[in-house]
């Protein structure tokens, strides 16, 4: 009886781990694709008061990403505690199933809570038909993965993928790293300078690194800076920059904003 009880606890931890990792992966997927690549929204883009303060938007995006890291860390802890169950015959199918359920659950929660109940953002803030995009995203990345996970959990195919929980852990950790440290892109870097730094100070900072102004957002909060070839973006930190995209520090939230051309 004790062995069965211990095995049951191990299986429970493994299932919770896969669900938590899938949920965190859903959040990272949202951040990487919608914030950094497609650049469709911030976490609080739907609130006029928050949308007027870009620094606050970046702060809340960072807090959201931190929450996803905590969920992923909890999933890794549960995976460690349930490690003995990972090699069980049905571990692959169940791990994949709970991972899909977790991934879909994130998007379902985001749609119901963030898009419709609270209205803090929509999938595409610049669309004339935001509801269409919300429903499309919910169906593709929320309902479809969750239903597929339920089907696998009830005995559908997928039992041959024995390494599913471990693979899910690796993918989630990798996604979290990409979210925190997006690859440096070619062209200007986007810079958030410290509060109270006026245009004269910004231009002096840009000149100090032999850069040139490439653009800025309408509020004058974010600045696009073209650096000389080989010039390190991190050098801007010595001249009043708080966050610099592509400078080896978490700056993915800056990628949402497209500065106007100077």
PDB file of C-alpha atoms in Angstrom:
ATOM      1  CA  UNK A   1       0.000   0.000   0.000  1.00  0.00           C
ATOM      2  CA  UNK A   2       2.848   2.386   0.862  1.00  0.00           C
ATOM      3  CA  UNK A   3       4.490   1.720  -2.501  1.00  0.00           C
ATOM      4  CA  UNK A   4       1.241   2.405  -4.317  1.00  0.00           C
ATOM      5  CA  UNK A   5       0.721   5.599  -2.316  1.00  0.00           C
ATOM      6  CA  UNK A   6       4.259   6.773  -3.053  1.00  0.00           C
ATOM      7  CA  UNK A   7       3.866   5.961  -6.742  1.00  0.00           C
ATOM      8  CA  UNK A   8       0.594   7.885  -6.801  1.00  0.00           C
ATOM      9  CA  UNK A   9       2.245  10.941  -5.271  1.00  0.00           C
ATOM     10  CA  UNK A  10       5.080  10.728  -7.783  1.00  0.00           C
ATOM     11  CA  UNK A  11       2.604  10.526 -10.671  1.00  0.00           C
ATOM     12  CA  UNK A  12       0.696  13.477  -9.232  1.00  0.00           C
ATOM     13  CA  UNK A  13       3.814  15.616  -9.060  1.00  0.00           C
ATOM     14  CA  UNK A  14       4.742  14.656 -12.625  1.00  0.00           C
ATOM     15  CA  UNK A  15       1.271  15.615 -13.871  1.00  0.00           C
ATOM     16  CA  UNK A  16       1.265  18.929 -11.994  1.00  0.00           C
ATOM     17  CA  UNK A  17       4.760  19.645 -13.302  1.00  0.00           C
ATOM     18  CA  UNK A  18       3.717  19.150 -16.910  1.00  0.00           C
ATOM     19  CA  UNK A  19       0.622  21.299 -16.426  1.00  0.00           C
ATOM     20  CA  UNK A  20       2.583  24.115 -14.788  1.00  0.00           C
ATOM     21  CA  UNK A  21       5.332  23.999 -17.416  1.00  0.00           C
ATOM     22  CA  UNK A  22       2.738  24.054 -20.191  1.00  0.00           C
ATOM     23  CA  UNK A  23       1.011  27.031 -18.566  1.00  0.00           C
ATOM     24  CA  UNK A  24       4.311  28.923 -18.258  1.00  0.00           C
ATOM     25  CA  UNK A  25       5.198  28.029 -21.833  1.00  0.00           C
ATOM     26  CA  UNK A  26       1.878  29.540 -22.927  1.00  0.00           C
ATOM     27  CA  UNK A  27       2.817  32.788 -21.190  1.00  0.00           C
ATOM     28  CA  UNK A  28       6.285  32.812 -22.733  1.00  0.00           C
ATOM     29  CA  UNK A  29       4.758  32.053 -26.145  1.00  0.00           C
ATOM     30  CA  UNK A  30       2.464  35.058 -25.702  1.00  0.00           C
ATOM     31  CA  UNK A  31       5.322  37.327 -24.690  1.00  0.00           C
ATOM     32  CA  UNK A  32       7.756  36.234 -27.383  1.00  0.00           C
ATOM     33  CA  UNK A  33       5.283  36.145 -30.284  1.00  0.00           C
ATOM     34  CA  UNK A  34       2.878  38.958 -29.446  1.00  0.00           C
ATOM     35  CA  UNK A  35       5.218  41.367 -27.630  1.00  0.00           C
ATOM     36  CA  UNK A  36       8.544  40.832 -29.350  1.00  0.00           C
ATOM     37  CA  UNK A  37       7.887  39.451 -32.840  1.00  0.00           C
ATOM     38  CA  UNK A  38       4.423  40.620 -33.898  1.00  0.00           C
ATOM     39  CA  UNK A  39       4.463  43.589 -31.485  1.00  0.00           C
ATOM     40  CA  UNK A  40       0.700  43.652 -30.990  1.00  0.00           C
ATOM     41  CA  UNK A  41       0.240  44.622 -27.336  1.00  0.00           C
ATOM     42  CA  UNK A  42       1.511  45.242 -23.816  1.00  0.00           C
ATOM     43  CA  UNK A  43      -0.101  43.592 -20.812  1.00  0.00           C
ATOM     44  CA  UNK A  44      -2.069  46.766 -19.949  1.00  0.00           C
ATOM     45  CA  UNK A  45      -2.422  48.311 -23.418  1.00  0.00           C
ATOM     46  CA  UNK A  46      -6.221  48.375 -23.049  1.00  0.00           C
ATOM     47  CA  UNK A  47      -6.177  50.762 -20.078  1.00  0.00           C
ATOM     48  CA  UNK A  48      -5.950  54.403 -21.243  1.00  0.00           C
ATOM     49  CA  UNK A  49      -4.340  55.549 -17.981  1.00  0.00           C
ATOM     50  CA  UNK A  50      -1.631  52.879 -18.194  1.00  0.00           C
ATOM     51  CA  UNK A  51      -1.154  53.195 -21.959  1.00  0.00           C
ATOM     52  CA  UNK A  52      -0.113  56.824 -21.471  1.00  0.00           C
ATOM     53  CA  UNK A  53       2.801  55.797 -19.249  1.00  0.00           C
ATOM     54  CA  UNK A  54       5.198  53.609 -21.220  1.00  0.00           C
ATOM     55  CA  UNK A  55       7.475  53.069 -18.225  1.00  0.00           C
ATOM     56  CA  UNK A  56       4.553  51.634 -16.278  1.00  0.00           C
ATOM     57  CA  UNK A  57       3.620  49.389 -19.222  1.00  0.00           C
ATOM     58  CA  UNK A  58       7.159  48.008 -19.341  1.00  0.00           C
ATOM     59  CA  UNK A  59       7.146  47.486 -15.564  1.00  0.00           C
ATOM     60  CA  UNK A  60       3.887  45.530 -15.648  1.00  0.00           C
ATOM     61  CA  UNK A  61       5.102  43.445 -18.592  1.00  0.00           C
ATOM     62  CA  UNK A  62       8.182  42.605 -16.553  1.00  0.00           C
ATOM     63  CA  UNK A  63       6.047  41.593 -13.558  1.00  0.00           C
ATOM     64  CA  UNK A  64       3.959  39.357 -15.819  1.00  0.00           C
ATOM     65  CA  UNK A  65       7.085  37.656 -17.152  1.00  0.00           C
ATOM     66  CA  UNK A  66       8.362  37.246 -13.586  1.00  0.00           C
ATOM     67  CA  UNK A  67       5.114  35.485 -12.696  1.00  0.00           C
ATOM     68  CA  UNK A  68       5.636  33.069 -15.605  1.00  0.00           C
ATOM     69  CA  UNK A  69       9.187  32.354 -14.383  1.00  0.00           C
ATOM     70  CA  UNK A  70       7.792  31.527 -10.946  1.00  0.00           C
ATOM     71  CA  UNK A  71       5.221  29.151 -12.450  1.00  0.00           C
ATOM     72  CA  UNK A  72       7.968  27.503 -14.509  1.00  0.00           C
ATOM     73  CA  UNK A  73      10.176  27.194 -11.421  1.00  0.00           C
ATOM     74  CA  UNK A  74       7.315  25.549  -9.545  1.00  0.00           C
ATOM     75  CA  UNK A  75       6.854  23.153 -12.459  1.00  0.00           C
ATOM     76  CA  UNK A  76      10.555  22.241 -12.385  1.00  0.00           C
ATOM     77  CA  UNK A  77      10.348  21.645  -8.631  1.00  0.00           C
ATOM     78  CA  UNK A  78       7.357  19.336  -9.071  1.00  0.00           C
ATOM     79  CA  UNK A  79       9.124  17.566 -11.928  1.00  0.00           C
ATOM     80  CA  UNK A  80      12.063  16.876  -9.636  1.00  0.00           C
ATOM     81  CA  UNK A  81       9.789  15.581  -6.883  1.00  0.00           C
ATOM     82  CA  UNK A  82       7.964  13.349  -9.375  1.00  0.00           C
ATOM     83  CA  UNK A  83      11.090  12.271 -11.278  1.00  0.00           C
ATOM     84  CA  UNK A  84      10.580   8.612 -10.467  1.00  0.00           C
ATOM     85  CA  UNK A  85       7.253   8.655 -12.319  1.00  0.00           C
ATOM     86  CA  UNK A  86       8.722  10.186 -15.474  1.00  0.00           C
ATOM     87  CA  UNK A  87       9.923   6.777 -16.685  1.00  0.00           C
ATOM     88  CA  UNK A  88       6.577   5.055 -16.093  1.00  0.00           C
ATOM     89  CA  UNK A  89       4.953   3.474 -19.199  1.00  0.00           C
ATOM     90  CA  UNK A  90       2.274   6.156 -19.554  1.00  0.00           C
ATOM     91  CA  UNK A  91       4.468   9.087 -18.475  1.00  0.00           C
ATOM     92  CA  UNK A  92       5.031  10.324 -22.009  1.00  0.00           C
ATOM     93  CA  UNK A  93       1.365  10.408 -22.933  1.00  0.00           C
ATOM     94  CA  UNK A  94       0.305  11.981 -19.648  1.00  0.00           C
ATOM     95  CA  UNK A  95       3.153  14.485 -19.679  1.00  0.00           C
ATOM     96  CA  UNK A  96       2.287  15.605 -23.183  1.00  0.00           C
ATOM     97  CA  UNK A  97      -1.418  15.674 -22.300  1.00  0.00           C
ATOM     98  CA  UNK A  98      -0.985  17.835 -19.195  1.00  0.00           C
ATOM     99  CA  UNK A  99       1.493  20.072 -21.009  1.00  0.00           C
ATOM    100  CA  UNK A 100      -1.060  20.753 -23.747  1.00  0.00           C
ATOM    101  CA  UNK A 101      -3.795  21.306 -21.172  1.00  0.00           C
ATOM    102  CA  UNK A 102      -1.565  23.771 -19.320  1.00  0.00           C
ATOM    103  CA  UNK A 103      -0.617  25.583 -22.531  1.00  0.00           C
ATOM    104  CA  UNK A 104      -4.240  25.867 -23.611  1.00  0.00           C
ATOM    105  CA  UNK A 105      -5.333  26.885 -20.113  1.00  0.00           C
ATOM    106  CA  UNK A 106      -3.064  29.900 -20.217  1.00  0.00           C
ATOM    107  CA  UNK A 107      -4.673  31.185 -23.422  1.00  0.00           C
ATOM    108  CA  UNK A 108      -8.185  30.398 -22.206  1.00  0.00           C
ATOM    109  CA  UNK A 109      -7.504  32.266 -18.954  1.00  0.00           C
ATOM    110  CA  UNK A 110      -5.952  35.176 -20.827  1.00  0.00           C
ATOM    111  CA  UNK A 111      -8.936  35.450 -23.186  1.00  0.00           C
ATOM    112  CA  UNK A 112     -11.602  35.252 -20.497  1.00  0.00           C
ATOM    113  CA  UNK A 113      -9.862  37.356 -17.862  1.00  0.00           C
ATOM    114  CA  UNK A 114      -7.577  39.801 -19.686  1.00  0.00           C
ATOM    115  CA  UNK A 115      -9.488  40.311 -22.940  1.00  0.00           C
ATOM    116  CA  UNK A 116     -13.139  40.217 -21.917  1.00  0.00           C
ATOM    117  CA  UNK A 117     -13.652  40.529 -18.161  1.00  0.00           C
ATOM    118  CA  UNK A 118     -10.949  43.055 -17.293  1.00  0.00           C
ATOM    119  CA  UNK A 119     -10.283  44.482 -20.763  1.00  0.00           C
ATOM    120  CA  UNK A 120      -6.624  45.171 -19.976  1.00  0.00           C
ATOM    121  CA  UNK A 121      -5.567  44.276 -23.527  1.00  0.00           C
ATOM    122  CA  UNK A 122      -6.717  42.545 -26.709  1.00  0.00           C
ATOM    123  CA  UNK A 123      -4.744  40.285 -29.017  1.00  0.00           C
ATOM    124  CA  UNK A 124      -4.434  43.042 -31.613  1.00  0.00           C
ATOM    125  CA  UNK A 125      -4.732  46.505 -30.159  1.00  0.00           C
ATOM    126  CA  UNK A 126      -4.511  48.089 -33.627  1.00  0.00           C
ATOM    127  CA  UNK A 127      -7.329  46.032 -35.155  1.00  0.00           C
ATOM    128  CA  UNK A 128     -10.791  47.331 -36.054  1.00  0.00           C
ATOM    129  CA  UNK A 129     -12.160  43.868 -35.199  1.00  0.00           C
ATOM    130  CA  UNK A 130     -10.430  42.926 -31.921  1.00  0.00           C
ATOM    131  CA  UNK A 131     -13.069  40.331 -31.027  1.00  0.00           C
ATOM    132  CA  UNK A 132     -12.327  38.352 -34.207  1.00  0.00           C
ATOM    133  CA  UNK A 133      -8.643  38.161 -33.297  1.00  0.00           C
ATOM    134  CA  UNK A 134      -9.474  37.270 -29.678  1.00  0.00           C
ATOM    135  CA  UNK A 135     -11.705  34.373 -30.741  1.00  0.00           C
ATOM    136  CA  UNK A 136      -9.275  33.160 -33.409  1.00  0.00           C
ATOM    137  CA  UNK A 137      -6.396  33.131 -30.926  1.00  0.00           C
ATOM    138  CA  UNK A 138      -8.535  31.430 -28.286  1.00  0.00           C
ATOM    139  CA  UNK A 139      -9.531  28.646 -30.690  1.00  0.00           C
ATOM    140  CA  UNK A 140      -6.060  28.068 -32.136  1.00  0.00           C
ATOM    141  CA  UNK A 141      -3.932  28.288 -29.013  1.00  0.00           C
ATOM    142  CA  UNK A 142      -6.423  27.790 -26.184  1.00  0.00           C
ATOM    143  CA  UNK A 143      -9.231  25.387 -26.987  1.00  0.00           C
ATOM    144  CA  UNK A 144      -7.424  23.246 -29.581  1.00  0.00           C
ATOM    145  CA  UNK A 145      -4.372  22.357 -27.394  1.00  0.00           C
ATOM    146  CA  UNK A 146      -6.527  21.875 -24.291  1.00  0.00           C
ATOM    147  CA  UNK A 147      -8.948  19.532 -26.058  1.00  0.00           C
ATOM    148  CA  UNK A 148      -6.075  17.601 -27.629  1.00  0.00           C
ATOM    149  CA  UNK A 149      -4.554  17.248 -24.171  1.00  0.00           C
ATOM    150  CA  UNK A 150      -7.815  15.919 -22.752  1.00  0.00           C
ATOM    151  CA  UNK A 151      -8.020  13.402 -25.610  1.00  0.00           C
ATOM    152  CA  UNK A 152      -4.469  12.193 -24.958  1.00  0.00           C
ATOM    153  CA  UNK A 153      -5.116  11.996 -21.229  1.00  0.00           C
ATOM    154  CA  UNK A 154      -8.094   9.725 -21.849  1.00  0.00           C
ATOM    155  CA  UNK A 155      -6.023   7.263 -23.813  1.00  0.00           C
ATOM    156  CA  UNK A 156      -5.344   8.788 -27.197  1.00  0.00           C
ATOM    157  CA  UNK A 157      -2.104   8.213 -29.057  1.00  0.00           C
ATOM    158  CA  UNK A 158       1.158   9.586 -27.760  1.00  0.00           C
ATOM    159  CA  UNK A 159       2.308   6.917 -25.297  1.00  0.00           C
ATOM    160  CA  UNK A 160       5.539   6.413 -27.210  1.00  0.00           C
ATOM    161  CA  UNK A 161       6.908   9.844 -26.328  1.00  0.00           C
ATOM    162  CA  UNK A 162       8.423   8.797 -22.992  1.00  0.00           C
ATOM    163  CA  UNK A 163      10.580  11.921 -22.652  1.00  0.00           C
ATOM    164  CA  UNK A 164       7.652  14.360 -22.942  1.00  0.00           C
ATOM    165  CA  UNK A 165       7.912  15.824 -19.399  1.00  0.00           C
ATOM    166  CA  UNK A 166      11.669  16.372 -19.716  1.00  0.00           C
ATOM    167  CA  UNK A 167      11.335  17.784 -23.229  1.00  0.00           C
ATOM    168  CA  UNK A 168       8.623  20.133 -21.997  1.00  0.00           C
ATOM    169  CA  UNK A 169      10.933  21.315 -19.210  1.00  0.00           C
ATOM    170  CA  UNK A 170      13.771  22.001 -21.652  1.00  0.00           C
ATOM    171  CA  UNK A 171      11.497  23.864 -24.093  1.00  0.00           C
ATOM    172  CA  UNK A 172      10.001  25.990 -21.303  1.00  0.00           C
ATOM    173  CA  UNK A 173      13.405  26.923 -19.883  1.00  0.00           C
ATOM    174  CA  UNK A 174      14.614  27.811 -23.390  1.00  0.00           C
ATOM    175  CA  UNK A 175      11.518  29.937 -24.025  1.00  0.00           C
ATOM    176  CA  UNK A 176      12.044  31.731 -20.734  1.00  0.00           C
ATOM    177  CA  UNK A 177      15.624  32.517 -21.734  1.00  0.00           C
ATOM    178  CA  UNK A 178      14.488  33.902 -25.090  1.00  0.00           C
ATOM    179  CA  UNK A 179      11.846  35.983 -23.317  1.00  0.00           C
ATOM    180  CA  UNK A 180      14.403  37.457 -20.930  1.00  0.00           C
ATOM    181  CA  UNK A 181      17.284  37.786 -23.365  1.00  0.00           C
ATOM    182  CA  UNK A 182      15.902  38.257 -26.891  1.00  0.00           C
ATOM    183  CA  UNK A 183      18.551  37.909 -29.603  1.00  0.00           C
ATOM    184  CA  UNK A 184      20.072  41.174 -30.655  1.00  0.00           C
ATOM    185  CA  UNK A 185      18.563  42.402 -33.901  1.00  0.00           C
ATOM    186  CA  UNK A 186      20.266  44.313 -36.654  1.00  0.00           C
ATOM    187  CA  UNK A 187      19.706  48.044 -36.848  1.00  0.00           C
ATOM    188  CA  UNK A 188      19.043  50.588 -34.085  1.00  0.00           C
ATOM    189  CA  UNK A 189      18.639  49.578 -30.471  1.00  0.00           C
ATOM    190  CA  UNK A 190      15.664  50.812 -28.448  1.00  0.00           C
ATOM    191  CA  UNK A 191      16.624  52.630 -25.264  1.00  0.00           C
ATOM    192  CA  UNK A 192      14.681  53.604 -22.155  1.00  0.00           C
ATOM    193  CA  UNK A 193      16.544  56.393 -20.351  1.00  0.00           C
ATOM    194  CA  UNK A 194      16.156  57.242 -16.673  1.00  0.00           C
ATOM    195  CA  UNK A 195      13.206  59.338 -15.538  1.00  0.00           C
ATOM    196  CA  UNK A 196      13.754  63.079 -15.755  1.00  0.00           C
ATOM    197  CA  UNK A 197      16.381  62.908 -18.495  1.00  0.00           C
ATOM    198  CA  UNK A 198      15.481  65.589 -21.032  1.00  0.00           C
ATOM    199  CA  UNK A 199      16.152  65.630 -24.769  1.00  0.00           C
ATOM    200  CA  UNK A 200      19.434  67.483 -24.318  1.00  0.00           C
ATOM    201  CA  UNK A 201      20.666  64.809 -21.935  1.00  0.00           C
ATOM    202  CA  UNK A 202      19.538  62.042 -24.264  1.00  0.00           C
ATOM    203  CA  UNK A 203      21.311  63.576 -27.242  1.00  0.00           C
ATOM    204  CA  UNK A 204      24.452  64.018 -25.147  1.00  0.00           C
ATOM    205  CA  UNK A 205      24.299  60.363 -24.139  1.00  0.00           C
ATOM    206  CA  UNK A 206      23.907  59.267 -27.750  1.00  0.00           C
ATOM    207  CA  UNK A 207      26.821  61.461 -28.814  1.00  0.00           C
ATOM    208  CA  UNK A 208      28.970  60.047 -26.015  1.00  0.00           C
ATOM    209  CA  UNK A 209      28.792  56.581 -27.606  1.00  0.00           C
ATOM    210  CA  UNK A 210      29.268  57.969 -31.139  1.00  0.00           C
ATOM    211  CA  UNK A 211      25.697  56.996 -31.999  1.00  0.00           C
ATOM    212  CA  UNK A 212      22.966  58.790 -33.894  1.00  0.00           C
ATOM    213  CA  UNK A 213      19.258  59.250 -33.266  1.00  0.00           C
ATOM    214  CA  UNK A 214      17.175  56.942 -35.463  1.00  0.00           C
ATOM    215  CA  UNK A 215      13.751  57.665 -33.965  1.00  0.00           C
ATOM    216  CA  UNK A 216      11.651  57.963 -30.834  1.00  0.00           C
ATOM    217  CA  UNK A 217       8.159  57.200 -29.648  1.00  0.00           C
ATOM    218  CA  UNK A 218       5.611  60.070 -29.559  1.00  0.00           C
ATOM    219  CA  UNK A 219       5.888  60.415 -25.774  1.00  0.00           C
ATOM    220  CA  UNK A 220       9.671  60.818 -25.910  1.00  0.00           C
ATOM    221  CA  UNK A 221      10.107  57.881 -23.536  1.00  0.00           C
ATOM    222  CA  UNK A 222      11.795  55.412 -25.889  1.00  0.00           C
ATOM    223  CA  UNK A 223      14.604  56.325 -28.247  1.00  0.00           C
ATOM    224  CA  UNK A 224      15.955  54.366 -31.214  1.00  0.00           C
ATOM    225  CA  UNK A 225      19.718  54.731 -31.384  1.00  0.00           C
ATOM    226  CA  UNK A 226      21.951  53.712 -34.266  1.00  0.00           C
ATOM    227  CA  UNK A 227      25.361  52.694 -32.956  1.00  0.00           C
ATOM    228  CA  UNK A 228      28.643  52.683 -34.881  1.00  0.00           C
ATOM    229  CA  UNK A 229      29.710  49.312 -36.248  1.00  0.00           C
ATOM    230  CA  UNK A 230      31.099  47.241 -33.412  1.00  0.00           C
ATOM    231  CA  UNK A 231      29.871  49.689 -30.803  1.00  0.00           C
ATOM    232  CA  UNK A 232      28.467  47.837 -27.769  1.00  0.00           C
ATOM    233  CA  UNK A 233      24.876  48.728 -26.920  1.00  0.00           C
ATOM    234  CA  UNK A 234      25.711  48.207 -23.249  1.00  0.00           C
ATOM    235  CA  UNK A 235      27.844  51.369 -23.325  1.00  0.00           C
ATOM    236  CA  UNK A 236      24.616  53.377 -23.105  1.00  0.00           C
ATOM    237  CA  UNK A 237      24.147  52.205 -19.507  1.00  0.00           C
ATOM    238  CA  UNK A 238      27.044  54.463 -18.494  1.00  0.00           C
ATOM    239  CA  UNK A 239      25.161  57.457 -19.876  1.00  0.00           C
ATOM    240  CA  UNK A 240      21.730  57.242 -18.267  1.00  0.00           C
ATOM    241  CA  UNK A 241      20.069  54.281 -20.009  1.00  0.00           C
ATOM    242  CA  UNK A 242      17.886  52.072 -17.831  1.00  0.00           C
ATOM    243  CA  UNK A 243      17.131  49.336 -20.385  1.00  0.00           C
ATOM    244  CA  UNK A 244      18.653  48.759 -23.822  1.00  0.00           C
ATOM    245  CA  UNK A 245      17.244  46.162 -26.238  1.00  0.00           C
ATOM    246  CA  UNK A 246      19.849  43.716 -27.496  1.00  0.00           C
ATOM    247  CA  UNK A 247      22.389  44.735 -24.848  1.00  0.00           C
ATOM    248  CA  UNK A 248      22.531  41.456 -22.976  1.00  0.00           C
ATOM    249  CA  UNK A 249      19.965  42.435 -20.350  1.00  0.00           C
ATOM    250  CA  UNK A 250      16.238  41.648 -20.261  1.00  0.00           C
ATOM    251  CA  UNK A 251      14.669  44.084 -22.701  1.00  0.00           C
ATOM    252  CA  UNK A 252      12.038  42.110 -24.553  1.00  0.00           C
ATOM    253  CA  UNK A 253       9.256  44.449 -23.434  1.00  0.00           C
ATOM    254  CA  UNK A 254      10.851  47.292 -25.367  1.00  0.00           C
ATOM    255  CA  UNK A 255      10.378  45.429 -28.612  1.00  0.00           C
ATOM    256  CA  UNK A 256       6.642  46.174 -28.571  1.00  0.00           C
ATOM    257  CA  UNK A 257       7.161  49.865 -29.302  1.00  0.00           C
ATOM    258  CA  UNK A 258       7.963  51.092 -32.786  1.00  0.00           C
ATOM    259  CA  UNK A 259       9.647  54.498 -32.426  1.00  0.00           C
ATOM    260  CA  UNK A 260       8.775  57.093 -35.037  1.00  0.00           C
ATOM    261  CA  UNK A 261      11.510  57.969 -37.468  1.00  0.00           C
ATOM    262  CA  UNK A 262      13.454  61.038 -36.489  1.00  0.00           C
TER     263      UNK A 262
END
